[in-house]
mmCIF file of N, CA and C and ligand atoms in Angstrom:
data_model
loop_
_atom_site.group_PDB
_atom_site.id
_atom_site.type_symbol
_atom_site.label_atom_id
_atom_site.label_comp_id
_atom_site.label_asym_id
_atom_site.label_seq_id
_atom_site.Cartn_x
_atom_site.Cartn_y
_atom_site.Cartn_z
ATOM 1 N N ASP A 1 -10.135 13.649 -24.006
ATOM 2 C CA ASP A 1 -9.050 13.571 -25.000
ATOM 3 C C ASP A 1 -8.293 14.900 -24.989
ATOM 4 N N LEU A 2 -7.071 14.858 -24.557
ATOM 5 C CA LEU A 2 -6.286 16.089 -24.425
ATOM 6 C C LEU A 2 -5.961 16.705 -25.787
ATOM 7 N N ALA A 3 -6.022 15.905 -26.861
ATOM 8 C CA ALA A 3 -5.814 16.443 -28.183
ATOM 9 C C ALA A 3 -7.002 17.312 -28.611
ATOM 10 N N VAL A 4 -8.177 17.081 -28.001
ATOM 11 C CA VAL A 4 -9.379 17.866 -28.297
ATOM 12 C C VAL A 4 -9.494 19.005 -27.298
ATOM 13 N N GLN A 5 -9.283 18.715 -26.033
ATOM 14 C CA GLN A 5 -9.443 19.706 -24.973
ATOM 15 C C GLN A 5 -8.133 20.506 -24.852
ATOM 16 N N THR A 6 -7.859 21.316 -25.848
ATOM 17 C CA THR A 6 -6.576 21.979 -25.933
ATOM 18 C C THR A 6 -6.388 23.037 -24.831
ATOM 19 N N ALA A 7 -7.492 23.471 -24.214
ATOM 20 C CA ALA A 7 -7.348 24.428 -23.127
ATOM 21 C C ALA A 7 -6.494 23.856 -21.975
ATOM 22 N N LEU A 8 -6.487 22.519 -21.869
ATOM 23 C CA LEU A 8 -5.759 21.897 -20.757
ATOM 24 C C LEU A 8 -4.258 21.717 -21.076
ATOM 25 N N ALA A 9 -3.848 22.073 -22.257
ATOM 26 C CA ALA A 9 -2.478 21.785 -22.671
ATOM 27 C C ALA A 9 -1.448 22.646 -21.949
ATOM 28 N N VAL A 10 -1.848 23.832 -21.546
ATOM 29 C CA VAL A 10 -0.864 24.757 -20.958
ATOM 30 C C VAL A 10 -0.983 24.797 -19.425
ATOM 31 N N ASN A 11 0.103 25.080 -18.784
ATOM 32 C CA ASN A 11 0.112 25.270 -17.339
ATOM 33 C C ASN A 11 -0.935 26.363 -16.994
ATOM 34 N N GLY A 12 -1.852 26.015 -16.082
ATOM 35 C CA GLY A 12 -2.920 26.986 -15.738
ATOM 36 C C GLY A 12 -4.146 26.840 -16.563
ATOM 37 N N GLY A 13 -4.081 25.994 -17.574
ATOM 38 C CA GLY A 13 -5.292 25.757 -18.386
ATOM 39 C C GLY A 13 -6.316 24.951 -17.572
ATOM 40 N N TRP A 14 -7.546 25.195 -17.797
ATOM 41 C CA TRP A 14 -8.562 24.518 -16.965
ATOM 42 C C TRP A 14 -9.818 24.255 -17.778
ATOM 43 N N LEU A 15 -10.668 23.408 -17.196
ATOM 44 C CA LEU A 15 -11.847 22.979 -17.907
ATOM 45 C C LEU A 15 -12.918 22.643 -16.890
ATOM 46 N N LEU A 16 -14.150 23.063 -17.169
ATOM 47 C CA LEU A 16 -15.301 22.658 -16.368
ATOM 48 C C LEU A 16 -16.112 21.661 -17.183
ATOM 49 N N VAL A 17 -16.256 20.442 -16.702
ATOM 50 C CA VAL A 17 -17.084 19.425 -17.381
ATOM 51 C C VAL A 17 -18.421 19.429 -16.646
ATOM 52 N N ILE A 18 -19.380 20.171 -17.209
ATOM 53 C CA ILE A 18 -20.638 20.380 -16.511
ATOM 54 C C ILE A 18 -21.361 19.024 -16.259
ATOM 55 N N ASP A 19 -21.434 18.188 -17.297
ATOM 56 C CA ASP A 19 -22.162 16.929 -17.153
ATOM 57 C C ASP A 19 -21.588 16.054 -16.084
ATOM 58 N N ALA A 20 -20.265 16.136 -15.889
ATOM 59 C CA ALA A 20 -19.597 15.275 -14.891
ATOM 60 C C ALA A 20 -19.381 15.998 -13.606
ATOM 61 N N GLN A 21 -19.810 17.267 -13.517
ATOM 62 C CA GLN A 21 -19.614 18.113 -12.327
ATOM 63 C C GLN A 21 -18.152 18.027 -11.853
ATOM 64 N N THR A 22 -17.251 18.311 -12.790
ATOM 65 C CA THR A 22 -15.830 18.173 -12.497
ATOM 66 C C THR A 22 -15.056 19.356 -13.050
ATOM 67 N N LEU A 23 -14.110 19.827 -12.248
ATOM 68 C CA LEU A 23 -13.150 20.826 -12.671
ATOM 69 C C LEU A 23 -11.824 20.100 -12.907
ATOM 70 N N VAL A 24 -11.133 20.434 -13.985
ATOM 71 C CA VAL A 24 -9.800 19.880 -14.258
ATOM 72 C C VAL A 24 -8.872 21.019 -14.534
ATOM 73 N N VAL A 25 -7.657 20.948 -13.959
ATOM 74 C CA VAL A 25 -6.691 21.990 -14.187
ATOM 75 C C VAL A 25 -5.308 21.403 -14.382
ATOM 76 N N ASN A 26 -4.557 22.046 -15.277
ATOM 77 C CA ASN A 26 -3.158 21.669 -15.511
ATOM 78 C C ASN A 26 -2.294 22.482 -14.546
ATOM 79 N N VAL A 27 -1.609 21.776 -13.654
ATOM 80 C CA VAL A 27 -0.721 22.421 -12.679
ATOM 81 C C VAL A 27 0.702 21.953 -12.979
ATOM 82 N N GLY A 28 1.415 22.801 -13.697
ATOM 83 C CA GLY A 28 2.799 22.458 -14.026
ATOM 84 C C GLY A 28 2.955 21.186 -14.829
ATOM 85 N N GLY A 29 1.986 20.883 -15.651
ATOM 86 C CA GLY A 29 2.082 19.723 -16.512
ATOM 87 C C GLY A 29 1.422 18.455 -15.971
ATOM 88 N N SER A 30 0.972 18.537 -14.723
ATOM 89 C CA SER A 30 0.153 17.397 -14.213
ATOM 90 C C SER A 30 -1.276 17.901 -14.056
ATOM 91 N N TYR A 31 -2.187 16.975 -13.925
ATOM 92 C CA TYR A 31 -3.593 17.324 -13.897
ATOM 93 C C TYR A 31 -4.210 17.052 -12.551
ATOM 94 N N ARG A 32 -5.037 17.982 -12.131
ATOM 95 C CA ARG A 32 -5.819 17.818 -10.894
ATOM 96 C C ARG A 32 -7.281 17.923 -11.256
ATOM 97 N N ALA A 33 -8.070 17.148 -10.576
ATOM 98 C CA ALA A 33 -9.506 17.164 -10.818
ATOM 99 C C ALA A 33 -10.230 17.306 -9.481
ATOM 100 N N LEU A 34 -11.253 18.161 -9.482
ATOM 101 C CA LEU A 34 -12.018 18.450 -8.272
ATOM 102 C C LEU A 34 -13.506 18.412 -8.615
ATOM 103 N N THR A 35 -14.320 18.162 -7.634
ATOM 104 C CA THR A 35 -15.727 18.322 -7.845
ATOM 105 C C THR A 35 -16.051 19.786 -8.192
ATOM 106 N N SER A 36 -17.035 19.980 -9.068
ATOM 107 C CA SER A 36 -17.449 21.367 -9.363
ATOM 108 C C SER A 36 -18.625 21.775 -8.473
ATOM 109 N N VAL A 37 -19.031 20.894 -7.552
ATOM 110 C CA VAL A 37 -20.135 21.211 -6.662
ATOM 111 C C VAL A 37 -19.573 21.986 -5.485
ATOM 112 N N CYS A 38 -19.812 23.290 -5.488
ATOM 113 C CA CYS A 38 -19.267 24.153 -4.436
ATOM 114 C C CYS A 38 -19.777 23.691 -3.073
ATOM 115 N N THR A 39 -18.877 23.677 -2.121
ATOM 116 C CA THR A 39 -19.246 23.212 -0.777
ATOM 117 C C THR A 39 -20.072 24.258 0.010
ATOM 118 N N HIS A 40 -20.267 25.424 -0.567
ATOM 119 C CA HIS A 40 -21.106 26.416 0.110
ATOM 120 C C HIS A 40 -22.550 26.055 -0.008
ATOM 121 N N THR A 41 -23.153 26.353 -1.156
ATOM 122 C CA THR A 41 -24.574 25.933 -1.306
ATOM 123 C C THR A 41 -24.809 25.149 -2.566
ATOM 124 N N GLY A 42 -23.731 24.640 -3.168
ATOM 125 C CA GLY A 42 -23.896 23.653 -4.235
ATOM 126 C C GLY A 42 -23.939 24.136 -5.664
ATOM 127 N N CYS A 43 -23.596 25.400 -5.926
ATOM 128 C CA CYS A 43 -23.514 25.820 -7.327
ATOM 129 C C CYS A 43 -22.473 24.946 -7.996
ATOM 130 N N ASP A 44 -22.740 24.524 -9.229
ATOM 131 C CA ASP A 44 -21.810 23.579 -9.856
ATOM 132 C C ASP A 44 -21.262 24.081 -11.204
ATOM 133 N N ARG A 45 -21.573 25.290 -11.599
ATOM 134 C CA ARG A 45 -21.108 25.678 -12.934
ATOM 135 C C ARG A 45 -20.715 27.160 -13.063
ATOM 136 N N ASN A 46 -20.684 27.860 -11.981
ATOM 137 C CA ASN A 46 -20.347 29.305 -12.051
ATOM 138 C C ASN A 46 -18.897 29.531 -11.658
ATOM 139 N N TRP A 47 -18.001 28.801 -12.304
ATOM 140 C CA TRP A 47 -16.580 28.841 -11.962
ATOM 141 C C TRP A 47 -15.766 29.691 -12.899
ATOM 142 N N THR A 48 -14.813 30.424 -12.294
ATOM 143 C CA THR A 48 -13.747 31.042 -13.058
ATOM 144 C C THR A 48 -12.436 30.592 -12.419
ATOM 145 N N PHE A 49 -11.364 30.783 -13.140
ATOM 146 C CA PHE A 49 -10.035 30.397 -12.615
ATOM 147 C C PHE A 49 -9.072 31.502 -12.961
ATOM 148 N N SER A 50 -8.423 32.050 -11.925
ATOM 149 C CA SER A 50 -7.389 33.039 -12.206
ATOM 150 C C SER A 50 -6.427 33.068 -11.010
ATOM 151 N N SER A 51 -5.199 33.380 -11.293
ATOM 152 C CA SER A 51 -4.142 33.438 -10.260
ATOM 153 C C SER A 51 -4.113 32.156 -9.474
ATOM 154 N N SER A 52 -4.243 31.021 -10.141
ATOM 155 C CA SER A 52 -4.190 29.693 -9.553
ATOM 156 C C SER A 52 -5.313 29.425 -8.545
ATOM 157 N N LYS A 53 -6.433 30.172 -8.667
ATOM 158 C CA LYS A 53 -7.551 30.001 -7.779
ATOM 159 C C LYS A 53 -8.836 29.719 -8.551
ATOM 160 N N PHE A 54 -9.593 28.756 -8.065
ATOM 161 C CA PHE A 54 -10.952 28.579 -8.572
ATOM 162 C C PHE A 54 -11.877 29.479 -7.758
ATOM 163 N N ILE A 55 -12.707 30.231 -8.463
ATOM 164 C CA ILE A 55 -13.632 31.147 -7.818
ATOM 165 C C ILE A 55 -15.067 30.760 -8.211
ATOM 166 N N CYS A 56 -15.882 30.537 -7.204
ATOM 167 C CA CYS A 56 -17.283 30.257 -7.410
ATOM 168 C C CYS A 56 -18.018 31.579 -7.369
ATOM 169 N N SER A 57 -18.500 32.012 -8.505
ATOM 170 C CA SER A 57 -19.091 33.362 -8.568
ATOM 171 C C SER A 57 -20.495 33.413 -8.002
ATOM 172 N N CYS A 58 -21.007 32.298 -7.528
ATOM 173 C CA CYS A 58 -22.318 32.356 -6.863
ATOM 174 C C CYS A 58 -22.234 33.271 -5.633
ATOM 175 N N HIS A 59 -21.212 33.064 -4.808
ATOM 176 C CA HIS A 59 -21.080 33.905 -3.618
ATOM 177 C C HIS A 59 -19.637 34.271 -3.318
ATOM 178 N N GLY A 60 -18.717 33.935 -4.222
ATOM 179 C CA GLY A 60 -17.347 34.439 -4.093
ATOM 180 C C GLY A 60 -16.369 33.546 -3.371
ATOM 181 N N SER A 61 -16.714 32.298 -3.081
ATOM 182 C CA SER A 61 -15.729 31.415 -2.434
ATOM 183 C C SER A 61 -14.579 31.153 -3.402
ATOM 184 N N GLU A 62 -13.381 30.990 -2.801
ATOM 185 C CA GLU A 62 -12.183 30.711 -3.600
ATOM 186 C C GLU A 62 -11.471 29.470 -3.044
ATOM 187 N N PHE A 63 -10.933 28.717 -3.988
ATOM 188 C CA PHE A 63 -10.255 27.434 -3.616
ATOM 189 C C PHE A 63 -8.936 27.332 -4.401
ATOM 190 N N ASP A 64 -7.948 26.670 -3.769
ATOM 191 C CA ASP A 64 -6.733 26.455 -4.503
ATOM 192 C C ASP A 64 -6.875 25.208 -5.399
ATOM 193 N N THR A 65 -5.822 24.864 -6.135
ATOM 194 C CA THR A 65 -5.943 23.788 -7.118
ATOM 195 C C THR A 65 -5.978 22.412 -6.464
ATOM 196 N N SER A 66 -5.849 22.351 -5.149
ATOM 197 C CA SER A 66 -6.052 21.088 -4.445
ATOM 198 C C SER A 66 -7.431 21.039 -3.799
ATOM 199 N N GLY A 67 -8.192 22.120 -3.940
ATOM 200 C CA GLY A 67 -9.556 22.162 -3.431
ATOM 201 C C GLY A 67 -9.686 22.833 -2.072
ATOM 202 N N ASN A 68 -8.551 23.243 -1.502
ATOM 203 C CA ASN A 68 -8.615 23.886 -0.178
ATOM 204 C C ASN A 68 -9.262 25.255 -0.246
ATOM 205 N N VAL A 69 -10.008 25.630 0.781
ATOM 206 C CA VAL A 69 -10.680 26.924 0.822
ATOM 207 C C VAL A 69 -9.671 28.003 1.067
ATOM 208 N N LEU A 70 -9.689 29.014 0.202
ATOM 209 C CA LEU A 70 -8.828 30.208 0.390
ATOM 210 C C LEU A 70 -9.650 31.377 0.922
ATOM 211 N N GLN A 71 -10.938 31.387 0.532
ATOM 212 C CA GLN A 71 -11.809 32.430 0.988
ATOM 213 C C GLN A 71 -13.243 31.917 1.037
ATOM 214 N N GLY A 72 -13.937 32.232 2.084
ATOM 215 C CA GLY A 72 -15.345 31.831 2.252
ATOM 216 C C GLY A 72 -16.235 32.617 1.348
ATOM 217 N N PRO A 73 -17.545 32.365 1.488
ATOM 218 C CA PRO A 73 -18.237 31.736 2.595
ATOM 219 C C PRO A 73 -18.063 30.194 2.705
ATOM 220 N N ALA A 74 -17.622 29.497 1.701
ATOM 221 C CA ALA A 74 -17.443 28.054 1.827
ATOM 222 C C ALA A 74 -16.449 27.774 2.965
ATOM 223 N N ASN A 75 -16.678 26.729 3.744
ATOM 224 C CA ASN A 75 -15.716 26.394 4.800
ATOM 225 C C ASN A 75 -15.288 24.932 4.759
ATOM 226 N N GLN A 76 -15.601 24.257 3.648
ATOM 227 C CA GLN A 76 -15.160 22.882 3.445
ATOM 228 C C GLN A 76 -14.442 22.800 2.086
ATOM 229 N N PRO A 77 -13.403 21.958 1.977
ATOM 230 C CA PRO A 77 -12.676 21.867 0.714
ATOM 231 C C PRO A 77 -13.526 21.155 -0.362
ATOM 232 N N LEU A 78 -13.148 21.406 -1.597
ATOM 233 C CA LEU A 78 -13.738 20.677 -2.726
ATOM 234 C C LEU A 78 -13.113 19.282 -2.736
ATOM 235 N N LYS A 79 -13.938 18.279 -2.950
ATOM 236 C CA LYS A 79 -13.424 16.921 -3.026
ATOM 237 C C LYS A 79 -12.549 16.792 -4.270
ATOM 238 N N SER A 80 -11.417 16.142 -4.129
ATOM 239 C CA SER A 80 -10.546 15.944 -5.289
ATOM 240 C C SER A 80 -10.617 14.515 -5.783
ATOM 241 N N PHE A 81 -10.364 14.340 -7.069
ATOM 242 C CA PHE A 81 -10.436 13.035 -7.711
ATOM 243 C C PHE A 81 -9.043 12.640 -8.247
ATOM 244 N N THR A 82 -8.829 11.363 -8.395
ATOM 245 C CA THR A 82 -7.570 10.860 -8.948
ATOM 246 C C THR A 82 -7.560 11.036 -10.452
ATOM 247 N N THR A 83 -6.398 11.440 -10.970
ATOM 248 C CA THR A 83 -6.246 11.535 -12.429
ATOM 249 C C THR A 83 -5.112 10.673 -12.889
ATOM 250 N N SER A 84 -5.201 10.160 -14.100
ATOM 251 C CA SER A 84 -4.068 9.442 -14.723
ATOM 252 C C SER A 84 -4.177 9.714 -16.220
ATOM 253 N N SER A 85 -3.050 9.702 -16.880
ATOM 254 C CA SER A 85 -3.075 9.935 -18.314
ATOM 255 C C SER A 85 -2.247 8.896 -19.039
ATOM 256 N N SER A 86 -2.698 8.586 -20.222
ATOM 257 C CA SER A 86 -2.020 7.632 -21.093
ATOM 258 C C SER A 86 -2.150 8.185 -22.502
ATOM 259 N N GLY A 87 -1.027 8.560 -23.100
ATOM 260 C CA GLY A 87 -1.104 9.217 -24.390
ATOM 261 C C GLY A 87 -1.878 10.507 -24.240
ATOM 262 N N THR A 88 -2.914 10.703 -25.038
ATOM 263 C CA THR A 88 -3.706 11.921 -24.943
ATOM 264 C C THR A 88 -4.959 11.702 -24.139
ATOM 265 N N VAL A 89 -5.117 10.540 -23.540
ATOM 266 C CA VAL A 89 -6.337 10.248 -22.773
ATOM 267 C C VAL A 89 -6.116 10.522 -21.286
ATOM 268 N N LEU A 90 -6.841 11.490 -20.779
ATOM 269 C CA LEU A 90 -6.796 11.787 -19.357
ATOM 270 C C LEU A 90 -8.014 11.129 -18.689
ATOM 271 N N THR A 91 -7.751 10.347 -17.658
ATOM 272 C CA THR A 91 -8.827 9.680 -16.955
ATOM 273 C C THR A 91 -8.973 10.243 -15.543
ATOM 274 N N VAL A 92 -10.199 10.583 -15.217
ATOM 275 C CA VAL A 92 -10.508 11.074 -13.877
ATOM 276 C C VAL A 92 -11.344 10.005 -13.172
ATOM 277 N N THR A 93 -10.877 9.594 -12.011
ATOM 278 C CA THR A 93 -11.570 8.542 -11.279
ATOM 279 C C THR A 93 -12.276 9.140 -10.060
ATOM 280 N N LYS A 94 -13.578 9.034 -10.036
ATOM 281 C CA LYS A 94 -14.347 9.584 -8.919
ATOM 282 C C LYS A 94 -14.526 8.596 -7.814
HETATM 283 FE FE1 LIG B 101 -20.162 28.656 -4.206
HETATM 284 FE FE2 LIG B 101 -21.880 29.962 -2.592
HETATM 285 S S1 LIG B 101 -22.260 28.176 -3.802
HETATM 286 S S2 LIG B 101 -19.826 30.420 -3.001
#
């Protein structure tokens, strides 16, 4: 519910949904969703986001908001998921 998850309201706002192993980010008013399972060795919750990059602090891999690797040690992209929104309900389809 975007009315509750207010962090997602602004461009660059992001959210880690630990239970669903999903990262969600607002990119210019649209939403992207990626797996939070790092393709390096599988850390799923040690994420930060800055300068439009997701950073896995387990070993420092960096990914863009489409999941592409910007810096290793990871060498595979994060899987991305489809998003759709209706009113304040954002749906992520895995
Ligand atoms: Fe993410 Fe190693 S598990 S960088």
